[in-house]
Amino acid sequence: MNDEIPRPFLIQRQDDGTFRLTVRDIRYNSQGYPLVSGTMQDEVFATSAAAKSFARNNFDAKAGQYATK
């Protein structure tokens, strides 16, 4: 089992150079394994900083809660 806690905000770079934000819901099953489901936001961002700002303003995201892939 991976001991790393999944981060609730995923910022992905698209093929056209824009960024998309996925908000993840993390729950744990009875054995302690994380069950992760995500909802990609409709907004498209020019930079990852803009996506982080959107997450801070709309979802109370804190520093260190972002993952990139």
C-alpha atoms as a printed R data frame, in Angstrom:
   type eleno elety resid chain resno       x      y       z
1  ATOM     1    CA   MET     A     1   0.000  0.000   0.000
2  ATOM     2    CA   ASN     A     2   1.256  3.442  -0.887
3  ATOM     3    CA   ASP     A     3   1.453  5.654   2.217
4  ATOM     4    CA   GLU     A     4   1.267  8.883   0.206
5  ATOM     5    CA   ILE     A     5  -1.982 10.776   0.752
6  ATOM     6    CA   PRO     A     6  -3.628 11.727  -2.564
7  ATOM     7    CA   ARG     A     7  -3.841 15.470  -3.082
8  ATOM     8    CA   PRO     A     8  -7.351 16.853  -3.555
9  ATOM     9    CA   PHE     A     9  -6.562 19.080  -6.566
10 ATOM    10    CA   LEU     A    10  -5.047 17.798  -9.809
11 ATOM    11    CA   ILE     A    11  -3.783 20.240 -12.430
12 ATOM    12    CA   GLN     A    12  -3.266 18.686 -15.854
13 ATOM    13    CA   ARG     A    13  -1.683 20.226 -18.936
14 ATOM    14    CA   GLN     A    14  -3.701 19.608 -22.094
15 ATOM    15    CA   ASP     A    15  -2.269 18.953 -25.564
16 ATOM    16    CA   ASP     A    16  -3.027 22.522 -26.658
17 ATOM    17    CA   GLY     A    17  -0.984 23.999 -23.762
18 ATOM    18    CA   THR     A    18  -3.912 24.973 -21.549
19 ATOM    19    CA   PHE     A    19  -4.523 23.642 -18.044
20 ATOM    20    CA   ARG     A    20  -7.534 21.903 -16.483
21 ATOM    21    CA   LEU     A    21  -8.365 21.471 -12.803
22 ATOM    22    CA   THR     A    22  -9.795 18.270 -11.350
23 ATOM    23    CA   VAL     A    23 -11.254 18.346  -7.844
24 ATOM    24    CA   ARG     A    24 -10.872 14.963  -6.171
25 ATOM    25    CA   ASP     A    25 -13.045 13.479  -3.438
26 ATOM    26    CA   ILE     A    26 -11.020 11.099  -1.270
27 ATOM    27    CA   ARG     A    27 -12.702  8.533   0.966
28 ATOM    28    CA   TYR     A    28 -11.227  5.468   2.654
29 ATOM    29    CA   ASN     A    29 -12.616  1.933   2.706
30 ATOM    30    CA   SER     A    30 -12.688 -0.307   5.777
31 ATOM    31    CA   GLN     A    31  -9.105 -1.488   5.141
32 ATOM    32    CA   GLY     A    32  -7.809  2.085   4.928
33 ATOM    33    CA   TYR     A    33  -7.289  2.220   1.149
34 ATOM    34    CA   PRO     A    34  -8.162  5.537  -0.495
35 ATOM    35    CA   LEU     A    35 -11.104  5.618  -2.893
36 ATOM    36    CA   VAL     A    36 -10.585  8.594  -5.172
37 ATOM    37    CA   SER     A    37 -13.185 10.089  -7.500
38 ATOM    38    CA   GLY     A    38 -12.665 13.303  -9.407
39 ATOM    39    CA   THR     A    39 -14.667 15.989 -11.141
40 ATOM    40    CA   MET     A    40 -12.978 17.963 -13.896
41 ATOM    41    CA   GLN     A    41 -13.995 21.609 -13.838
42 ATOM    42    CA   ASP     A    42 -15.430 23.207 -16.983
43 ATOM    43    CA   GLU     A    43 -13.002 26.132 -16.889
44 ATOM    44    CA   VAL     A    44  -9.842 26.123 -19.028
45 ATOM    45    CA   PHE     A    45  -6.821 28.052 -17.737
46 ATOM    46    CA   ALA     A    46  -3.883 29.597 -19.580
47 ATOM    47    CA   THR     A    47  -1.429 28.863 -16.749
48 ATOM    48    CA   SER     A    48  -1.193 26.496 -13.802
49 ATOM    49    CA   ALA     A    49  -1.060 29.546 -11.506
50 ATOM    50    CA   ALA     A    50  -4.486 30.590 -12.792
51 ATOM    51    CA   ALA     A    51  -5.828 27.103 -12.014
52 ATOM    52    CA   LYS     A    52  -4.380 27.285  -8.489
53 ATOM    53    CA   SER     A    53  -5.918 30.714  -7.974
54 ATOM    54    CA   PHE     A    54  -9.305 29.385  -9.094
55 ATOM    55    CA   ALA     A    55  -9.004 26.482  -6.625
56 ATOM    56    CA   ARG     A    56  -8.068 28.846  -3.778
57 ATOM    57    CA   ASN     A    57 -10.969 31.193  -4.499
58 ATOM    58    CA   ASN     A    58 -13.663 28.563  -5.091
59 ATOM    59    CA   PHE     A    59 -12.621 25.521  -3.036
60 ATOM    60    CA   ASP     A    60 -10.444 26.954  -0.212
61 ATOM    61    CA   ALA     A    61  -7.381 25.123  -1.506
62 ATOM    62    CA   LYS     A    62  -4.200 25.496   0.520
63 ATOM    63    CA   ALA     A    63  -0.552 25.330  -0.520
64 ATOM    64    CA   GLY     A    64   0.621 21.746  -0.912
65 ATOM    65    CA   GLN     A    65  -2.790 20.385  -1.921
66 ATOM    66    CA   TYR     A    66  -2.006 20.408  -5.654
67 ATOM    67    CA   ALA     A    67  -0.756 17.548  -7.776
68 ATOM    68    CA   THR     A    68   0.381 17.775 -11.381
69 ATOM    69    CA   LYS     A    69   0.586 15.027 -13.904
